Tab-separated table of N, CA and C in Angstrom:
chain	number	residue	atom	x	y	z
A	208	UNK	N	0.823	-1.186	0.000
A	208	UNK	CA	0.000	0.000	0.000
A	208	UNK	C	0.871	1.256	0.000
A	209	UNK	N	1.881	1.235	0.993
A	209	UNK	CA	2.979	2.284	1.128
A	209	UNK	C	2.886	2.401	-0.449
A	210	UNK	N	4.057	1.548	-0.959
A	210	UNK	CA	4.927	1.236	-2.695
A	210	UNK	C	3.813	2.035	-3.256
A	211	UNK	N	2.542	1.662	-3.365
A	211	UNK	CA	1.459	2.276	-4.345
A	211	UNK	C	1.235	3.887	-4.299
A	212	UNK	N	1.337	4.433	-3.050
A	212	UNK	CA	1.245	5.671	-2.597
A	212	UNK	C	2.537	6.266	-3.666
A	213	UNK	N	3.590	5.905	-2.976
A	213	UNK	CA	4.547	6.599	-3.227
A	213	UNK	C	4.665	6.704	-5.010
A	214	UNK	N	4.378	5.752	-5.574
A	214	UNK	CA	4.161	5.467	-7.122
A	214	UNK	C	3.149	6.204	-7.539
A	215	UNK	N	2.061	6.900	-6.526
A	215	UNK	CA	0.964	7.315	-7.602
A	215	UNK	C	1.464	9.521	-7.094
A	216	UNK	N	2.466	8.870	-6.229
A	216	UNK	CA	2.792	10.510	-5.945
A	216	UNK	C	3.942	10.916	-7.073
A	217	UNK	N	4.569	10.154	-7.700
A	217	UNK	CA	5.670	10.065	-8.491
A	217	UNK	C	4.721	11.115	-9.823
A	218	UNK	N	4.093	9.261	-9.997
A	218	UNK	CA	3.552	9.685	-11.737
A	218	UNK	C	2.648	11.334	-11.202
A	219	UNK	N	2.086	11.849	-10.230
A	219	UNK	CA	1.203	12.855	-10.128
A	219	UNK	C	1.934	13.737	-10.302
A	220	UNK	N	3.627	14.006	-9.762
A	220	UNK	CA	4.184	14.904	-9.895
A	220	UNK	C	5.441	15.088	-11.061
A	221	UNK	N	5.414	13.992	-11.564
A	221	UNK	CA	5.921	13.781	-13.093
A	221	UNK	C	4.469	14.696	-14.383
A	222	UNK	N	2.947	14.524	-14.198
A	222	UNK	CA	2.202	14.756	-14.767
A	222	UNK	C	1.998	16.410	-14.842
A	223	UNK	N	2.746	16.968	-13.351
A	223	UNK	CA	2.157	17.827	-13.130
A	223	UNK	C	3.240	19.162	-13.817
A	224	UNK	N	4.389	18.169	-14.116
A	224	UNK	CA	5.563	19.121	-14.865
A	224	UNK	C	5.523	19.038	-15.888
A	225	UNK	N	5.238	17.851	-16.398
A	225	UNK	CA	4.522	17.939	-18.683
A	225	UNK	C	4.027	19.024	-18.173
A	226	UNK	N	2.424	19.343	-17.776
A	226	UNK	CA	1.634	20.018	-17.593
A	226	UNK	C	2.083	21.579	-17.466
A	227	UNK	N	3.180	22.142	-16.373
A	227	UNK	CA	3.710	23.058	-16.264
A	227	UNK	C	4.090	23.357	-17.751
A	228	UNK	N	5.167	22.689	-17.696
A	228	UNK	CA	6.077	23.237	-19.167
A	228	UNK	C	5.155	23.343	-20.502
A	229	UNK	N	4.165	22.817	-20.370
A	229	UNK	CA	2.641	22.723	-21.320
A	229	UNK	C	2.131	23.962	-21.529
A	230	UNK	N	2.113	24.306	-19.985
A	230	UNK	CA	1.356	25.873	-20.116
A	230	UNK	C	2.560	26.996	-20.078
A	231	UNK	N	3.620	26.860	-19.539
A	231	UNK	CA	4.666	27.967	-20.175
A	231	UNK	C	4.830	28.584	-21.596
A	232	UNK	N	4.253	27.413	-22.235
A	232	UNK	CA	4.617	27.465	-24.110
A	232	UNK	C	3.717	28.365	-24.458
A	233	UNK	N	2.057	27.749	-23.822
A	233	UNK	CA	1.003	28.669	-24.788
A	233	UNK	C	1.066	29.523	-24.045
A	234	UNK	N	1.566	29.720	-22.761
A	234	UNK	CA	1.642	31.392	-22.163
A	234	UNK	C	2.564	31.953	-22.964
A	235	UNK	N	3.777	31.239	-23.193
A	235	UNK	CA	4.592	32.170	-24.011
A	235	UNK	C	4.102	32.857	-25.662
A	236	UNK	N	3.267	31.946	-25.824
A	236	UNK	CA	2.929	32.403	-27.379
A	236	UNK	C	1.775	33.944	-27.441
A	237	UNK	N	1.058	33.377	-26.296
A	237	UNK	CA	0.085	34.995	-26.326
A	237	UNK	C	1.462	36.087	-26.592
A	238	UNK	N	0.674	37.072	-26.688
A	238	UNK	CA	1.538	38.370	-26.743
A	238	UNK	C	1.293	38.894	-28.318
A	239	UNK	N	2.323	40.115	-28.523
A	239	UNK	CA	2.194	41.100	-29.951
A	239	UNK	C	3.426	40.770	-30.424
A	240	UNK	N	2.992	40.339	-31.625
A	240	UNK	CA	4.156	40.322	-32.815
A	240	UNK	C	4.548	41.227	-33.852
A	241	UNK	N	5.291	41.672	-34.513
A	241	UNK	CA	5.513	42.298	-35.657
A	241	UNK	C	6.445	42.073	-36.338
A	242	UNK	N	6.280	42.581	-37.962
A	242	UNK	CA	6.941	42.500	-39.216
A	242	UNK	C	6.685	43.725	-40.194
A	243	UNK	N	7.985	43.978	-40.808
A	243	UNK	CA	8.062	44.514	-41.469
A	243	UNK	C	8.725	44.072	-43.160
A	244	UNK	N	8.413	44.421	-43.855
A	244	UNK	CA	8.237	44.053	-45.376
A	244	UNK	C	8.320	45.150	-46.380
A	245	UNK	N	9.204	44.703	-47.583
A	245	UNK	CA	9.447	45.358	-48.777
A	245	UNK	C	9.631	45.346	-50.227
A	246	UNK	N	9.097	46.059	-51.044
A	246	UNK	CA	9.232	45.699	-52.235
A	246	UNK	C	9.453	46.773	-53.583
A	247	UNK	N	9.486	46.377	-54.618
A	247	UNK	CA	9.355	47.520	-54.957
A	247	UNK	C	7.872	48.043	-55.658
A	248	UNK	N	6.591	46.956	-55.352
A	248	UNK	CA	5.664	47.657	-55.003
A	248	UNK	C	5.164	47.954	-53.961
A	249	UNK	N	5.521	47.867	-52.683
A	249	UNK	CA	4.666	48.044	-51.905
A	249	UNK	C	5.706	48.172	-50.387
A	250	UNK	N	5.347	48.688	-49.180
A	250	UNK	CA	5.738	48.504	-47.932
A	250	UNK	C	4.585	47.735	-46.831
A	251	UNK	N	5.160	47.351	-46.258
A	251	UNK	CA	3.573	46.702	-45.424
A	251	UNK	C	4.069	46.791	-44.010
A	252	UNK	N	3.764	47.136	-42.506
A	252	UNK	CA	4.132	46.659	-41.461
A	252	UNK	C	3.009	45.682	-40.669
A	253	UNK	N	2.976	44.588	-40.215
A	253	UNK	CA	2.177	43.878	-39.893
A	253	UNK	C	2.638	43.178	-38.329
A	254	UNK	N	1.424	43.178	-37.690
A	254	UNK	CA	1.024	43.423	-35.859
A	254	UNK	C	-0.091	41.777	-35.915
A	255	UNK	N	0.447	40.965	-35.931
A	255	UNK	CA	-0.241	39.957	-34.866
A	255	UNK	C	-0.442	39.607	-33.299
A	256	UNK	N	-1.767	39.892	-33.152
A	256	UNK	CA	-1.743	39.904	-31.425
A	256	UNK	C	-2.134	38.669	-30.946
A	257	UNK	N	-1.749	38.201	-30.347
A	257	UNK	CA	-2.411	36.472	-30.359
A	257	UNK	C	-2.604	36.148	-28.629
A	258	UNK	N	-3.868	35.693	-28.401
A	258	UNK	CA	-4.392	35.603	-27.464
A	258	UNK	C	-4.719	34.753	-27.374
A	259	UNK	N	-4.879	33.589	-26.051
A	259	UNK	CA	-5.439	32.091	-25.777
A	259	UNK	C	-6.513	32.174	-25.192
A	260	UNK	N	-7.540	31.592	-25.783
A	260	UNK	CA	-8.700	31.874	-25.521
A	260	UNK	C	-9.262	30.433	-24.207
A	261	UNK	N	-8.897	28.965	-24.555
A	261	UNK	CA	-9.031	28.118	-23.704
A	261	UNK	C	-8.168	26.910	-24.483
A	262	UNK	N	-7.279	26.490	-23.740
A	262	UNK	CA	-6.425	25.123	-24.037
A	262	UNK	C	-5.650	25.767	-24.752
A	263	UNK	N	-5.840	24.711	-25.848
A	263	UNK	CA	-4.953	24.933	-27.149
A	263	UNK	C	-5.921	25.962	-28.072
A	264	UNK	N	-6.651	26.741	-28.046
A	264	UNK	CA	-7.181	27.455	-28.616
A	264	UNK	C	-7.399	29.005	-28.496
A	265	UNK	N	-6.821	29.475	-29.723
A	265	UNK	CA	-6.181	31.196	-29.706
A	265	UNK	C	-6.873	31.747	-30.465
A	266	UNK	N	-7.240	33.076	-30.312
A	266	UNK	CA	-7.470	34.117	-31.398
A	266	UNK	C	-5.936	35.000	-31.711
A	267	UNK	N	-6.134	35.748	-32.818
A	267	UNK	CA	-5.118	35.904	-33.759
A	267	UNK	C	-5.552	37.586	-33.877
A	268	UNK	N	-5.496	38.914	-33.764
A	268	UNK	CA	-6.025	39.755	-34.306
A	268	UNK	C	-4.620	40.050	-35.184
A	269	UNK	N	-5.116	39.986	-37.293
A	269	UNK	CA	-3.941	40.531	-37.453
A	269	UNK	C	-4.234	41.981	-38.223
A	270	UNK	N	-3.119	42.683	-38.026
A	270	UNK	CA	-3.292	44.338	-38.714
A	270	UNK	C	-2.342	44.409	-39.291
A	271	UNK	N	-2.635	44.817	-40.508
A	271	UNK	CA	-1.644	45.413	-41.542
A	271	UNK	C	-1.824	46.910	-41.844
A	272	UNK	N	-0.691	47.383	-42.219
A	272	UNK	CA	-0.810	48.553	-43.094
A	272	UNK	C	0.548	48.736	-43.963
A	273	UNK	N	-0.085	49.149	-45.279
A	273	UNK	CA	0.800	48.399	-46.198
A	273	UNK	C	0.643	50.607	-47.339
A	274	UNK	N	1.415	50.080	-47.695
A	274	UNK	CA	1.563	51.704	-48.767
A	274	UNK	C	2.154	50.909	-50.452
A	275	UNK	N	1.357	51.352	-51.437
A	275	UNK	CA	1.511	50.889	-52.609
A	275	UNK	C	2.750	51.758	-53.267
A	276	UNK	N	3.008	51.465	-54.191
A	276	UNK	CA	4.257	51.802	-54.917
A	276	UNK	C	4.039	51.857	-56.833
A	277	UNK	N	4.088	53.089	-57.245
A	277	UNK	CA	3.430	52.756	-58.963
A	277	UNK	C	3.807	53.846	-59.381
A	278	UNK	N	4.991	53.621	-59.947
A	278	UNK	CA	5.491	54.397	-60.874
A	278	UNK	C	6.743	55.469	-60.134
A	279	UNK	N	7.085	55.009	-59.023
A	279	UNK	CA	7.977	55.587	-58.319
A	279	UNK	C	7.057	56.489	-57.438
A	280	UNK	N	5.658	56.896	-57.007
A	280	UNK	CA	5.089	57.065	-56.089
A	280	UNK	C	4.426	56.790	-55.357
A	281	UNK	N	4.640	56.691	-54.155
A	281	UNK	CA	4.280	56.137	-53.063
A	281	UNK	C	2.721	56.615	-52.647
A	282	UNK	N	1.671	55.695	-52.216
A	282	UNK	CA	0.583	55.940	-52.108
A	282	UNK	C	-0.112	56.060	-50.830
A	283	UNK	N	-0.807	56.928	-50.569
A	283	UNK	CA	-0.988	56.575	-48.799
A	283	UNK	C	-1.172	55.626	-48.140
A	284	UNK	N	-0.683	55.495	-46.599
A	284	UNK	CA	-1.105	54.177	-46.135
A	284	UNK	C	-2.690	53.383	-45.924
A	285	UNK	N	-2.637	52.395	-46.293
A	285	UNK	CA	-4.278	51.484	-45.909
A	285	UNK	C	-3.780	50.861	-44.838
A	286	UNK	N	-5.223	50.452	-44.382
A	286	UNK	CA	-5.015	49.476	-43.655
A	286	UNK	C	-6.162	48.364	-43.493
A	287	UNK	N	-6.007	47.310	-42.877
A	287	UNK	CA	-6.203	46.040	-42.809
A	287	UNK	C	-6.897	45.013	-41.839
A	288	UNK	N	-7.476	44.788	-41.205
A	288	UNK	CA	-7.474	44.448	-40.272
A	288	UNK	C	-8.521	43.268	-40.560
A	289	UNK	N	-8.287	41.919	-39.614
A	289	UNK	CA	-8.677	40.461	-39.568
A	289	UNK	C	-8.285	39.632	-38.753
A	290	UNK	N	-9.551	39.126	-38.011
A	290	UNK	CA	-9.639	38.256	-36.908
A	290	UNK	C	-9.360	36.529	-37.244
A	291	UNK	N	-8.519	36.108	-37.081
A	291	UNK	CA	-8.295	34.821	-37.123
A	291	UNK	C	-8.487	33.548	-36.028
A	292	UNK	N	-8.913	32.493	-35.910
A	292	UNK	CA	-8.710	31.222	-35.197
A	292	UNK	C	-7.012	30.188	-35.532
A	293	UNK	N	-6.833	30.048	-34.119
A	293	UNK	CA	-5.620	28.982	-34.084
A	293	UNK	C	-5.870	28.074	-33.002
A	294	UNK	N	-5.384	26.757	-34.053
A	294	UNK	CA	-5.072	25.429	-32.805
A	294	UNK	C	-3.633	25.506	-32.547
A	295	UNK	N	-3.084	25.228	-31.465
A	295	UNK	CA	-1.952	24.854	-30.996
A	295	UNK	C	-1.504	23.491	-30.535
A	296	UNK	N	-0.559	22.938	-31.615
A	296	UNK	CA	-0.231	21.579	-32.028
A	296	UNK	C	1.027	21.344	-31.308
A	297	UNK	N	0.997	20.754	-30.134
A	297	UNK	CA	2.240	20.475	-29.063
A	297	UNK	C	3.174	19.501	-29.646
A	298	UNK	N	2.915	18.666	-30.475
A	298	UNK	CA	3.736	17.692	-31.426
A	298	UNK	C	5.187	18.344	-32.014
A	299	UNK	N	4.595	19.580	-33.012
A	299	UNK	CA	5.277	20.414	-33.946
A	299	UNK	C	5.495	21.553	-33.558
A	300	UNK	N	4.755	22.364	-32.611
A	300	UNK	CA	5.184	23.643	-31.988
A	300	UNK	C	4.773	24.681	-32.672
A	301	UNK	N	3.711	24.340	-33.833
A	301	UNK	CA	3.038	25.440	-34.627
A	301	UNK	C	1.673	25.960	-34.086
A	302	UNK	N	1.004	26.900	-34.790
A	302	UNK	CA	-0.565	27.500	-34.444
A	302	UNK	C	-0.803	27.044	-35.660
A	303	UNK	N	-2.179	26.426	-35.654
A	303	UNK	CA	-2.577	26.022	-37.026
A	303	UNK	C	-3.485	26.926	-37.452
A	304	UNK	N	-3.722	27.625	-38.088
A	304	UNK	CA	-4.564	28.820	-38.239
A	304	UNK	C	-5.963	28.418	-39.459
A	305	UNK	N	-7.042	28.158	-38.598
A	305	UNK	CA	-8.397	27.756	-39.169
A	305	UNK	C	-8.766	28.581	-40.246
A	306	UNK	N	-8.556	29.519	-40.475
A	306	UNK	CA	-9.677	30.490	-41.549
A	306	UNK	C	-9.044	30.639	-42.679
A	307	UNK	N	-7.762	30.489	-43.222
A	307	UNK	CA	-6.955	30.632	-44.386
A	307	UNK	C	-6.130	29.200	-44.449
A	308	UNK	N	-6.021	28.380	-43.211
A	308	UNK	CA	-4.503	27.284	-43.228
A	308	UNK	C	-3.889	27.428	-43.305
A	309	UNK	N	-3.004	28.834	-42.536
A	309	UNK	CA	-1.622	29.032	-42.800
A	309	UNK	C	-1.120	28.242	-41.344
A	310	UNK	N	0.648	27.814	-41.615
A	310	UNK	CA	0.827	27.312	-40.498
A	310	UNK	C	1.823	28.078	-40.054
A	311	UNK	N	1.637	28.791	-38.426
A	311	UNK	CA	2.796	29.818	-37.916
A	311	UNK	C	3.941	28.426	-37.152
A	312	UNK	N	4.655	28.644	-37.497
A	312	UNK	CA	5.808	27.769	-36.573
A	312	UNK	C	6.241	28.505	-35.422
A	313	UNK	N	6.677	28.869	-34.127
A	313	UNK	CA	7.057	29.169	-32.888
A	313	UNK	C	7.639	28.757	-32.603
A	314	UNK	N	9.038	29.695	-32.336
A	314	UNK	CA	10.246	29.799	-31.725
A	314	UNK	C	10.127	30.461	-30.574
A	315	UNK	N	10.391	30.098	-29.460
A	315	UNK	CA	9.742	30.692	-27.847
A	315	UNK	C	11.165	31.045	-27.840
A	316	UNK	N	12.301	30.267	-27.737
A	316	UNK	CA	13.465	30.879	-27.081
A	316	UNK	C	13.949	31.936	-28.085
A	317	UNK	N	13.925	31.717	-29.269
A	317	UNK	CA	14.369	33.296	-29.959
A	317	UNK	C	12.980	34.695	-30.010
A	318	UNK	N	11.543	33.950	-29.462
A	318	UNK	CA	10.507	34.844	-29.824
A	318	UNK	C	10.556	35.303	-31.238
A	319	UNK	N	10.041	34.169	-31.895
A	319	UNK	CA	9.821	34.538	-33.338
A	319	UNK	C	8.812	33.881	-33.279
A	320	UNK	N	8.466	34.160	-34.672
A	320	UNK	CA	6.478	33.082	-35.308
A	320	UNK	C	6.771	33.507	-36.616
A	321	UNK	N	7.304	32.128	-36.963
A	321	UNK	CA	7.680	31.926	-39.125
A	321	UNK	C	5.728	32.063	-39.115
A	322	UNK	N	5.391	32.660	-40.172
A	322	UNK	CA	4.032	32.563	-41.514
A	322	UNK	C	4.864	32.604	-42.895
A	323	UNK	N	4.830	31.426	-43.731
A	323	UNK	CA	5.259	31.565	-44.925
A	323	UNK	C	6.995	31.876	-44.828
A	324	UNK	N	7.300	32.874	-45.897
A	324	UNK	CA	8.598	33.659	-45.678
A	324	UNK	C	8.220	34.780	-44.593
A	325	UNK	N	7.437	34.940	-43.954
A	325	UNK	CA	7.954	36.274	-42.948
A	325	UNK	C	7.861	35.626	-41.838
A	326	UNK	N	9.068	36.668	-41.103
A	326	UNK	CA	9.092	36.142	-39.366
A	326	UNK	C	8.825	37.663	-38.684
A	327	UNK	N	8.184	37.110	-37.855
A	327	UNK	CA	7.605	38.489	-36.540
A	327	UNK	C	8.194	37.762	-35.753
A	328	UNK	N	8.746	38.935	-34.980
A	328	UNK	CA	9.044	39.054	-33.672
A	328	UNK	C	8.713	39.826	-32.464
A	329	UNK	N	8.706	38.671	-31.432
A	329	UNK	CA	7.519	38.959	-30.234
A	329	UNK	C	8.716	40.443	-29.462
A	330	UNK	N	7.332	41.474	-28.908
A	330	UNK	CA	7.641	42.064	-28.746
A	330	UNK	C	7.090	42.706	-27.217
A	331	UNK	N	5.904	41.228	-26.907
A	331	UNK	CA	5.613	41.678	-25.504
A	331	UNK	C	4.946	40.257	-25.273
């Protein structure tokens, strides 16, 4: 009975550190991201705010504002703005993002988030 105790205090406190280091990650992922981008049509700076809504499940607010480029003049800034859904896939370390399928990859120790070719970096 002792042996069993002590075995079910083990695995409880083995469970309870996955668990920790579980929630360090998606705590680490909330927060504001940004990027900046160039071309020679266009400039864009772009602000993902990403928030955990319950578990593995985030909202995404992203904002752009981007300035066109045509003919060597520059056009005023627009802007952008779109609410996204993400799962968070503990396997691979990505947000899977429901409404388009893009997949963000997350780098916690450098605070980055790859989309495609651009990387944002966390900034809070």
């Amino acid at each position: 009975m002792k042996t069993q105790l002590i075995l079910l205090a083990i695995v409880a406190t083995l469970c309870a550190a996955c668990n920790s280091k579980q929630n360090q990650i998606q705590s680490a992922i909330s927060g504001t991201y940004i990027s900046a981008s160039s071309s020679d049509v266009s400039t864009a700076d772009d602000t993902l705010m990403i928030s955990q809504l319950i578990d593995n499940l985030f909202i995404i607010n992203h904002m752009t504002g981007y300035r066109t480029i045509r003919n060597g003049i520059t056009f005023p800034k627009r802007f952008k703005k779109e609410t996204l859904n993400a799962v968070y896939d503990k396997g691979h370390n990505v947000l899977n993002e429901t409404t388009n399928g893009r997949v963000m990859v997350i780098d916690p120790d450098r605070r980055t988030l790859q989309v495609n070719k651009a990387t944002y970096h966390k900034i809070n």
